[in-house]
Amino acid sequence: MRQKIVAGNWKMNTTLQEAQSLTAELIGMVADEVQGDVKIIICPPFPYLYGMKSQLGKAARIEVGAQNCSEHASGAYTGEVAAGMLKSLGIPYVIIGHSERRQYFLETGKQLAQKVDGALANGLKPIFCCGEPLEVREAGDHEILVKRQIEEGLFHLNTEAMKKIVVAYEPVWAIGTGKTATTSQAQEMHSVIRKHLADKFGAETAELVPILYGGSVKPDNAQELFSCADVDGGLVGGASLKSRDFVEIIKSA
Ligand code: 13P
């Protein structure tokens, strides 16, 4: 059985005070309501990571992730955050290659492969994102593009390293639009991704890699999406900013 994971990507939202209240609400609700061994990760903006680690403490079953890291280890890269810095904060996860990073910050496959390496070298688990824009899906090229994204970002790894990766499939046309992939669209793409990983790393490794779905996951569609054979949980944007919605999504996993 693969680990079920529900991760919240807060993106560039919340003040410190809002982040603290949301975290406090989540700690309480998760403790009272969430059973089973679903892994819960929240990814706040960088400035809140350190404080959130201590707010969560050792007891809370919520883990923390960053939303990005630099491909460089250190140096004159104003405004950037290195994987080694995240390691020094005790952050276990980092999102790499989110479509917003690819689209607005023009991050390339080569750069993302370097970020993956930097994260792994520092003991962080990458949540590696892939997914196609609407025009690519309409042209019928979504499988080709997503396979290429996986190749560029992950195919240089060895099998042991691949086992540390979490993949997130997020069709760009479903992000923040309220338009969710149907269960058959999600399952189809997740199975394409798993097969592609199996062809490169072997079936045993591919079976271990959690593949999360992202794109307008909400309390009313989470259960259906998470019931697909190759969907191992979700990467949740907007709904992760509302404690009640996020906890209901966690409970669906
Ligand atoms: P939404 O859940 O707001 O569509 O965002 C998905 C996402 O991009 C998570 O990384």
PDB file of C-alpha atoms and ligand atoms in Angstrom:
ATOM      1  CA  MET A   1       0.000   0.000   0.000  1.00  0.00           C
ATOM      2  CA  ARG A   2       1.365   3.381  -0.977  1.00  0.00           C
ATOM      3  CA  GLN A   3       1.357   6.215   1.529  1.00  0.00           C
ATOM      4  CA  LYS A   4      -1.662   8.505   1.133  1.00  0.00           C
ATOM      5  CA  ILE A   5      -0.648  12.154   1.255  1.00  0.00           C
ATOM      6  CA  VAL A   6      -2.640  15.362   1.384  1.00  0.00           C
ATOM      7  CA  ALA A   7      -0.500  18.458   0.980  1.00  0.00           C
ATOM      8  CA  GLY A   8      -1.680  22.065   1.183  1.00  0.00           C
ATOM      9  CA  ASN A   9       0.077  24.606  -1.014  1.00  0.00           C
ATOM     10  CA  TRP A  10      -0.725  27.988   0.459  1.00  0.00           C
ATOM     11  CA  LYS A  11       1.042  29.770  -2.428  1.00  0.00           C
ATOM     12  CA  MET A  12       1.566  33.524  -1.772  1.00  0.00           C
ATOM     13  CA  ASN A  13      -1.278  33.870   0.715  1.00  0.00           C
ATOM     14  CA  THR A  14      -1.763  34.762   4.405  1.00  0.00           C
ATOM     15  CA  THR A  15      -0.176  37.215   6.785  1.00  0.00           C
ATOM     16  CA  LEU A  16       1.818  35.755   9.675  1.00  0.00           C
ATOM     17  CA  GLN A  17      -1.198  36.157  11.967  1.00  0.00           C
ATOM     18  CA  GLU A  18      -3.505  34.412   9.497  1.00  0.00           C
ATOM     19  CA  ALA A  19      -0.959  31.631   9.037  1.00  0.00           C
ATOM     20  CA  GLN A  20      -0.739  31.121  12.800  1.00  0.00           C
ATOM     21  CA  SER A  21      -4.533  31.006  13.220  1.00  0.00           C
ATOM     22  CA  LEU A  22      -4.964  28.608  10.321  1.00  0.00           C
ATOM     23  CA  THR A  23      -2.243  26.350  11.717  1.00  0.00           C
ATOM     24  CA  ALA A  24      -3.796  26.400  15.187  1.00  0.00           C
ATOM     25  CA  GLU A  25      -7.193  25.452  13.731  1.00  0.00           C
ATOM     26  CA  LEU A  26      -5.649  22.626  11.740  1.00  0.00           C
ATOM     27  CA  ILE A  27      -3.770  21.218  14.740  1.00  0.00           C
ATOM     28  CA  GLY A  28      -7.001  21.014  16.719  1.00  0.00           C
ATOM     29  CA  MET A  29      -9.198  19.631  13.953  1.00  0.00           C
ATOM     30  CA  VAL A  30      -6.642  17.063  12.818  1.00  0.00           C
ATOM     31  CA  ALA A  31      -6.142  15.820  16.387  1.00  0.00           C
ATOM     32  CA  ASP A  32      -9.906  15.520  16.944  1.00  0.00           C
ATOM     33  CA  GLU A  33     -11.055  14.194  13.599  1.00  0.00           C
ATOM     34  CA  VAL A  34      -8.382  12.549  11.468  1.00  0.00           C
ATOM     35  CA  GLN A  35      -7.802   8.833  11.818  1.00  0.00           C
ATOM     36  CA  GLY A  36      -5.635   6.511   9.763  1.00  0.00           C
ATOM     37  CA  ASP A  37      -2.128   7.119   8.575  1.00  0.00           C
ATOM     38  CA  VAL A  38      -2.663   9.729   5.871  1.00  0.00           C
ATOM     39  CA  LYS A  39       0.364  12.016   5.736  1.00  0.00           C
ATOM     40  CA  ILE A  40      -0.493  15.696   6.062  1.00  0.00           C
ATOM     41  CA  ILE A  41       1.849  18.390   4.768  1.00  0.00           C
ATOM     42  CA  ILE A  42       1.356  22.142   4.727  1.00  0.00           C
ATOM     43  CA  CYS A  43       3.488  24.411   2.569  1.00  0.00           C
ATOM     44  CA  PRO A  44       3.302  28.030   3.750  1.00  0.00           C
ATOM     45  CA  PRO A  45       5.315  30.941   2.355  1.00  0.00           C
ATOM     46  CA  PHE A  46       9.037  30.905   3.247  1.00  0.00           C
ATOM     47  CA  PRO A  47       8.968  33.510   6.061  1.00  0.00           C
ATOM     48  CA  TYR A  48       6.581  31.370   8.127  1.00  0.00           C
ATOM     49  CA  LEU A  49       8.365  28.024   7.855  1.00  0.00           C
ATOM     50  CA  TYR A  50      10.507  28.349  10.963  1.00  0.00           C
ATOM     51  CA  GLY A  51       7.739  29.610  13.218  1.00  0.00           C
ATOM     52  CA  MET A  52       5.348  27.005  11.900  1.00  0.00           C
ATOM     53  CA  LYS A  53       7.777  24.222  12.744  1.00  0.00           C
ATOM     54  CA  SER A  54       7.763  25.303  16.366  1.00  0.00           C
ATOM     55  CA  GLN A  55       4.020  26.001  16.436  1.00  0.00           C
ATOM     56  CA  LEU A  56       3.361  22.447  15.240  1.00  0.00           C
ATOM     57  CA  GLY A  57       5.824  20.989  17.738  1.00  0.00           C
ATOM     58  CA  LYS A  58       6.822  17.367  17.729  1.00  0.00           C
ATOM     59  CA  ALA A  59       3.432  15.975  18.615  1.00  0.00           C
ATOM     60  CA  ALA A  60       1.302  17.350  15.810  1.00  0.00           C
ATOM     61  CA  ARG A  61       1.053  14.974  12.911  1.00  0.00           C
ATOM     62  CA  ILE A  62       1.272  17.734  10.359  1.00  0.00           C
ATOM     63  CA  GLU A  63       4.527  18.114   8.456  1.00  0.00           C
ATOM     64  CA  VAL A  64       5.891  21.207   6.776  1.00  0.00           C
ATOM     65  CA  GLY A  65       7.077  21.753   3.221  1.00  0.00           C
ATOM     66  CA  ALA A  66       8.523  24.675   1.283  1.00  0.00           C
ATOM     67  CA  GLN A  67       7.042  25.808  -2.029  1.00  0.00           C
ATOM     68  CA  ASN A  68      10.325  26.062  -3.919  1.00  0.00           C
ATOM     69  CA  CYS A  69      14.100  26.084  -3.507  1.00  0.00           C
ATOM     70  CA  SER A  70      17.021  27.377  -5.512  1.00  0.00           C
ATOM     71  CA  GLU A  71      19.032  25.151  -7.843  1.00  0.00           C
ATOM     72  CA  HIS A  72      22.158  26.715  -6.320  1.00  0.00           C
ATOM     73  CA  ALA A  73      23.741  25.665  -3.042  1.00  0.00           C
ATOM     74  CA  SER A  74      24.666  29.189  -1.855  1.00  0.00           C
ATOM     75  CA  GLY A  75      26.089  32.470  -3.092  1.00  0.00           C
ATOM     76  CA  ALA A  76      25.113  35.692  -4.802  1.00  0.00           C
ATOM     77  CA  TYR A  77      21.524  34.865  -5.758  1.00  0.00           C
ATOM     78  CA  THR A  78      19.550  37.677  -4.147  1.00  0.00           C
ATOM     79  CA  GLY A  79      16.118  36.641  -2.948  1.00  0.00           C
ATOM     80  CA  GLU A  80      16.649  32.916  -3.387  1.00  0.00           C
ATOM     81  CA  VAL A  81      16.403  30.167  -0.748  1.00  0.00           C
ATOM     82  CA  ALA A  82      18.731  27.147  -0.870  1.00  0.00           C
ATOM     83  CA  ALA A  83      17.763  23.574  -0.078  1.00  0.00           C
ATOM     84  CA  GLY A  84      20.491  23.544   2.586  1.00  0.00           C
ATOM     85  CA  MET A  85      18.729  26.411   4.368  1.00  0.00           C
ATOM     86  CA  LEU A  86      15.497  24.426   4.433  1.00  0.00           C
ATOM     87  CA  LYS A  87      17.412  21.451   5.785  1.00  0.00           C
ATOM     88  CA  SER A  88      18.814  23.629   8.561  1.00  0.00           C
ATOM     89  CA  LEU A  89      15.217  24.529   9.538  1.00  0.00           C
ATOM     90  CA  GLY A  90      14.285  20.855   9.657  1.00  0.00           C
ATOM     91  CA  ILE A  91      11.871  21.099   6.722  1.00  0.00           C
ATOM     92  CA  PRO A  92      11.288  17.635   5.211  1.00  0.00           C
ATOM     93  CA  TYR A  93       9.500  18.450   1.919  1.00  0.00           C
ATOM     94  CA  VAL A  94       9.833  20.911  -0.934  1.00  0.00           C
ATOM     95  CA  ILE A  95       7.543  21.477  -3.929  1.00  0.00           C
ATOM     96  CA  ILE A  96       9.582  21.611  -7.140  1.00  0.00           C
ATOM     97  CA  GLY A  97       8.405  22.601 -10.608  1.00  0.00           C
ATOM     98  CA  HIS A  98       4.936  23.866  -9.769  1.00  0.00           C
ATOM     99  CA  SER A  99       3.243  25.051 -12.961  1.00  0.00           C
ATOM    100  CA  GLU A 100       3.229  28.612 -11.607  1.00  0.00           C
ATOM    101  CA  ARG A 101       7.042  28.434 -11.296  1.00  0.00           C
ATOM    102  CA  ARG A 102       7.296  27.013 -14.811  1.00  0.00           C
ATOM    103  CA  GLN A 103       4.880  29.574 -16.250  1.00  0.00           C
ATOM    104  CA  TYR A 104       5.690  32.835 -14.455  1.00  0.00           C
ATOM    105  CA  PHE A 105       9.334  32.267 -13.528  1.00  0.00           C
ATOM    106  CA  LEU A 106      10.246  30.346 -16.673  1.00  0.00           C
ATOM    107  CA  GLU A 107      11.826  27.461 -14.789  1.00  0.00           C
ATOM    108  CA  THR A 108      13.247  24.933 -17.207  1.00  0.00           C
ATOM    109  CA  GLY A 109      13.464  21.152 -17.060  1.00  0.00           C
ATOM    110  CA  LYS A 110      17.230  21.369 -16.556  1.00  0.00           C
ATOM    111  CA  GLN A 111      16.855  23.810 -13.688  1.00  0.00           C
ATOM    112  CA  LEU A 112      14.204  21.620 -12.058  1.00  0.00           C
ATOM    113  CA  ALA A 113      16.484  18.572 -12.299  1.00  0.00           C
ATOM    114  CA  GLN A 114      19.142  20.601 -10.455  1.00  0.00           C
ATOM    115  CA  LYS A 115      16.613  21.613  -7.799  1.00  0.00           C
ATOM    116  CA  VAL A 116      15.622  17.971  -7.340  1.00  0.00           C
ATOM    117  CA  ASP A 117      19.297  17.058  -6.883  1.00  0.00           C
ATOM    118  CA  GLY A 118      19.859  19.890  -4.420  1.00  0.00           C
ATOM    119  CA  ALA A 119      16.810  18.883  -2.390  1.00  0.00           C
ATOM    120  CA  LEU A 120      17.795  15.213  -2.279  1.00  0.00           C
ATOM    121  CA  ALA A 121      21.401  16.058  -1.387  1.00  0.00           C
ATOM    122  CA  ASN A 122      20.023  17.877   1.646  1.00  0.00           C
ATOM    123  CA  GLY A 123      17.686  15.084   2.686  1.00  0.00           C
ATOM    124  CA  LEU A 124      14.533  16.866   1.521  1.00  0.00           C
ATOM    125  CA  LYS A 125      11.798  14.992  -0.299  1.00  0.00           C
ATOM    126  CA  PRO A 126      10.797  16.750  -3.519  1.00  0.00           C
ATOM    127  CA  ILE A 127       7.121  16.994  -4.424  1.00  0.00           C
ATOM    128  CA  PHE A 128       7.766  17.155  -8.149  1.00  0.00           C
ATOM    129  CA  CYS A 129       4.959  18.754 -10.166  1.00  0.00           C
ATOM    130  CA  CYS A 130       3.956  18.126 -13.743  1.00  0.00           C
ATOM    131  CA  GLY A 131       0.883  18.923 -15.795  1.00  0.00           C
ATOM    132  CA  GLU A 132      -0.262  20.305 -19.111  1.00  0.00           C
ATOM    133  CA  PRO A 133      -1.817  23.651 -20.070  1.00  0.00           C
ATOM    134  CA  LEU A 134      -5.265  23.692 -21.708  1.00  0.00           C
ATOM    135  CA  GLU A 135      -4.015  24.168 -25.267  1.00  0.00           C
ATOM    136  CA  VAL A 136      -1.775  21.126 -24.954  1.00  0.00           C
ATOM    137  CA  ARG A 137      -4.665  18.978 -23.739  1.00  0.00           C
ATOM    138  CA  GLU A 138      -6.894  20.285 -26.532  1.00  0.00           C
ATOM    139  CA  ALA A 139      -4.200  19.374 -29.060  1.00  0.00           C
ATOM    140  CA  GLY A 140      -4.113  15.860 -27.557  1.00  0.00           C
ATOM    141  CA  ASP A 141      -0.466  16.199 -26.549  1.00  0.00           C
ATOM    142  CA  HIS A 142      -0.885  16.013 -22.767  1.00  0.00           C
ATOM    143  CA  GLU A 143       0.682  12.578 -22.360  1.00  0.00           C
ATOM    144  CA  ILE A 144       3.713  13.538 -24.443  1.00  0.00           C
ATOM    145  CA  LEU A 145       4.271  16.759 -22.484  1.00  0.00           C
ATOM    146  CA  VAL A 146       3.842  15.246 -19.024  1.00  0.00           C
ATOM    147  CA  LYS A 147       6.147  12.347 -19.886  1.00  0.00           C
ATOM    148  CA  ARG A 148       8.732  14.846 -21.060  1.00  0.00           C
ATOM    149  CA  GLN A 149       8.422  16.851 -17.836  1.00  0.00           C
ATOM    150  CA  ILE A 150       8.993  13.649 -15.849  1.00  0.00           C
ATOM    151  CA  GLU A 151      11.985  12.705 -18.022  1.00  0.00           C
ATOM    152  CA  GLU A 152      13.582  16.152 -17.721  1.00  0.00           C
ATOM    153  CA  GLY A 153      13.129  16.430 -13.979  1.00  0.00           C
ATOM    154  CA  LEU A 154      13.552  12.871 -12.733  1.00  0.00           C
ATOM    155  CA  PHE A 155      15.030  10.444 -15.251  1.00  0.00           C
ATOM    156  CA  HIS A 156      18.630  11.270 -14.295  1.00  0.00           C
ATOM    157  CA  LEU A 157      18.022   9.834 -10.799  1.00  0.00           C
ATOM    158  CA  ASN A 158      18.959   6.366  -9.667  1.00  0.00           C
ATOM    159  CA  THR A 159      16.335   3.991  -8.300  1.00  0.00           C
ATOM    160  CA  GLU A 160      17.078   4.723  -4.652  1.00  0.00           C
ATOM    161  CA  ALA A 161      16.710   8.462  -5.235  1.00  0.00           C
ATOM    162  CA  MET A 162      13.482   7.953  -7.182  1.00  0.00           C
ATOM    163  CA  LYS A 163      11.959   6.213  -4.180  1.00  0.00           C
ATOM    164  CA  LYS A 164      12.245   9.487  -2.252  1.00  0.00           C
ATOM    165  CA  ILE A 165      10.176  11.459  -4.775  1.00  0.00           C
ATOM    166  CA  VAL A 166       6.514  12.378  -4.527  1.00  0.00           C
ATOM    167  CA  VAL A 167       4.978  13.270  -7.905  1.00  0.00           C
ATOM    168  CA  ALA A 168       2.066  15.685  -8.241  1.00  0.00           C
ATOM    169  CA  TYR A 169       0.041  15.760 -11.457  1.00  0.00           C
ATOM    170  CA  GLU A 170      -1.646  19.137 -11.754  1.00  0.00           C
ATOM    171  CA  PRO A 171      -3.331  19.919 -15.061  1.00  0.00           C
ATOM    172  CA  VAL A 172      -2.847  23.676 -15.443  1.00  0.00           C
ATOM    173  CA  TRP A 173      -6.408  24.142 -16.724  1.00  0.00           C
ATOM    174  CA  ALA A 174      -7.737  22.817 -13.407  1.00  0.00           C
ATOM    175  CA  ILE A 175      -5.626  24.993 -11.095  1.00  0.00           C
ATOM    176  CA  GLY A 176      -7.642  27.707  -9.378  1.00  0.00           C
ATOM    177  CA  THR A 177     -10.357  27.468 -12.027  1.00  0.00           C
ATOM    178  CA  GLY A 178     -12.910  25.366 -10.195  1.00  0.00           C
ATOM    179  CA  LYS A 179     -12.624  22.946 -13.135  1.00  0.00           C
ATOM    180  CA  THR A 180     -11.456  19.554 -11.887  1.00  0.00           C
ATOM    181  CA  ALA A 181     -10.178  16.689 -13.987  1.00  0.00           C
ATOM    182  CA  THR A 182     -12.743  13.898 -14.122  1.00  0.00           C
ATOM    183  CA  THR A 183     -11.799  10.753 -12.275  1.00  0.00           C
ATOM    184  CA  SER A 184     -11.103   9.032 -15.580  1.00  0.00           C
ATOM    185  CA  GLN A 185      -8.878  11.898 -16.783  1.00  0.00           C
ATOM    186  CA  ALA A 186      -6.982  11.835 -13.472  1.00  0.00           C
ATOM    187  CA  GLN A 187      -6.635   8.053 -13.330  1.00  0.00           C
ATOM    188  CA  GLU A 188      -5.559   7.913 -16.975  1.00  0.00           C
ATOM    189  CA  MET A 189      -2.750  10.426 -16.477  1.00  0.00           C
ATOM    190  CA  HIS A 190      -1.618   8.983 -13.153  1.00  0.00           C
ATOM    191  CA  SER A 191      -1.370   5.580 -14.738  1.00  0.00           C
ATOM    192  CA  VAL A 192       0.583   7.025 -17.706  1.00  0.00           C
ATOM    193  CA  ILE A 193       3.011   8.603 -15.230  1.00  0.00           C
ATOM    194  CA  ARG A 194       3.380   5.404 -13.190  1.00  0.00           C
ATOM    195  CA  LYS A 195       3.966   3.334 -16.315  1.00  0.00           C
ATOM    196  CA  HIS A 196       6.575   5.817 -17.507  1.00  0.00           C
ATOM    197  CA  LEU A 197       8.337   5.561 -14.143  1.00  0.00           C
ATOM    198  CA  ALA A 198       8.096   1.766 -14.326  1.00  0.00           C
ATOM    199  CA  ASP A 199       9.694   1.701 -17.775  1.00  0.00           C
ATOM    200  CA  LYS A 200      12.652   3.660 -16.439  1.00  0.00           C
ATOM    201  CA  PHE A 201      12.997   2.586 -12.800  1.00  0.00           C
ATOM    202  CA  GLY A 202      11.219  -0.772 -12.724  1.00  0.00           C
ATOM    203  CA  ALA A 203       7.720  -1.680 -11.585  1.00  0.00           C
ATOM    204  CA  GLU A 204       8.685  -2.162  -7.957  1.00  0.00           C
ATOM    205  CA  THR A 205       9.954   1.424  -7.633  1.00  0.00           C
ATOM    206  CA  ALA A 206       7.079   2.896  -9.640  1.00  0.00           C
ATOM    207  CA  GLU A 207       4.589   1.150  -7.363  1.00  0.00           C
ATOM    208  CA  LEU A 208       6.120   2.893  -4.347  1.00  0.00           C
ATOM    209  CA  VAL A 209       5.980   6.457  -5.677  1.00  0.00           C
ATOM    210  CA  PRO A 210       2.986   8.437  -4.420  1.00  0.00           C
ATOM    211  CA  ILE A 211       1.335  10.394  -7.243  1.00  0.00           C
ATOM    212  CA  LEU A 212      -0.873  13.229  -5.987  1.00  0.00           C
ATOM    213  CA  TYR A 213      -3.590  14.975  -7.974  1.00  0.00           C
ATOM    214  CA  GLY A 214      -3.852  18.763  -7.873  1.00  0.00           C
ATOM    215  CA  GLY A 215      -6.285  21.197  -9.474  1.00  0.00           C
ATOM    216  CA  SER A 216      -9.452  22.459  -7.751  1.00  0.00           C
ATOM    217  CA  VAL A 217      -9.554  19.623  -5.203  1.00  0.00           C
ATOM    218  CA  LYS A 218     -12.465  20.425  -2.876  1.00  0.00           C
ATOM    219  CA  PRO A 219     -14.307  18.566  -0.098  1.00  0.00           C
ATOM    220  CA  ASP A 220     -17.031  17.526  -2.550  1.00  0.00           C
ATOM    221  CA  ASN A 221     -14.748  15.949  -5.165  1.00  0.00           C
ATOM    222  CA  ALA A 222     -11.808  14.691  -3.089  1.00  0.00           C
ATOM    223  CA  GLN A 223     -13.215  11.289  -2.186  1.00  0.00           C
ATOM    224  CA  GLU A 224     -14.007  10.418  -5.797  1.00  0.00           C
ATOM    225  CA  LEU A 225     -10.569  11.519  -7.017  1.00  0.00           C
ATOM    226  CA  PHE A 226      -8.719   9.766  -4.193  1.00  0.00           C
ATOM    227  CA  SER A 227     -10.571   6.531  -4.879  1.00  0.00           C
ATOM    228  CA  CYS A 228      -8.792   6.148  -8.256  1.00  0.00           C
ATOM    229  CA  ALA A 229      -6.267   3.317  -8.194  1.00  0.00           C
ATOM    230  CA  ASP A 230      -3.257   5.487  -9.034  1.00  0.00           C
ATOM    231  CA  VAL A 231      -4.270   8.669  -7.192  1.00  0.00           C
ATOM    232  CA  ASP A 232      -2.492   8.632  -3.847  1.00  0.00           C
ATOM    233  CA  GLY A 233      -3.831  11.872  -2.432  1.00  0.00           C
ATOM    234  CA  GLY A 234      -3.858  15.527  -3.356  1.00  0.00           C
ATOM    235  CA  LEU A 235      -1.906  18.743  -3.648  1.00  0.00           C
ATOM    236  CA  VAL A 236      -4.475  21.310  -2.630  1.00  0.00           C
ATOM    237  CA  GLY A 237      -4.304  25.050  -3.287  1.00  0.00           C
ATOM    238  CA  GLY A 238      -7.301  27.277  -2.508  1.00  0.00           C
ATOM    239  CA  ALA A 239      -9.141  24.782  -0.291  1.00  0.00           C
ATOM    240  CA  SER A 240      -6.056  24.358   1.930  1.00  0.00           C
ATOM    241  CA  LEU A 241      -6.525  27.946   3.128  1.00  0.00           C
ATOM    242  CA  LYS A 242      -9.815  27.019   4.832  1.00  0.00           C
ATOM    243  CA  SER A 243      -9.272  24.732   7.790  1.00  0.00           C
ATOM    244  CA  ARG A 244     -12.691  23.040   7.548  1.00  0.00           C
ATOM    245  CA  ASP A 245     -12.327  22.339   3.819  1.00  0.00           C
ATOM    246  CA  PHE A 246      -8.746  21.103   4.145  1.00  0.00           C
ATOM    247  CA  VAL A 247      -9.604  18.756   7.003  1.00  0.00           C
ATOM    248  CA  GLU A 248     -12.571  17.340   5.074  1.00  0.00           C
ATOM    249  CA  ILE A 249     -10.225  16.695   2.132  1.00  0.00           C
ATOM    250  CA  ILE A 250      -7.723  14.993   4.465  1.00  0.00           C
ATOM    251  CA  LYS A 251     -10.521  12.798   5.817  1.00  0.00           C
ATOM    252  CA  SER A 252     -11.423  11.788   2.240  1.00  0.00           C
ATOM    253  CA  ALA A 253      -7.978  10.215   1.861  1.00  0.00           C
TER     254      ALA A 253
HETATM  255  P1  13P B   1      -6.146  24.860  -6.498  1.00  0.00           P
HETATM  256  O1  13P B   1      -6.477  23.757  -5.543  1.00  0.00           O
HETATM  257  O2  13P B   1      -6.422  26.233  -5.938  1.00  0.00           O
HETATM  258  O3  13P B   1      -6.745  24.647  -7.848  1.00  0.00           O
HETATM  259  O4  13P B   1      -4.548  24.827  -6.702  1.00  0.00           O
HETATM  260  C1  13P B   1      -3.928  23.630  -7.003  1.00  0.00           C
HETATM  261  C2  13P B   1      -2.466  23.812  -6.901  1.00  0.00           C
HETATM  262  O5  13P B   1      -1.863  24.487  -7.709  1.00  0.00           O
HETATM  263  C3  13P B   1      -1.775  23.198  -5.771  1.00  0.00           C
HETATM  264  O6  13P B   1      -0.399  23.241  -5.932  1.00  0.00           O
END
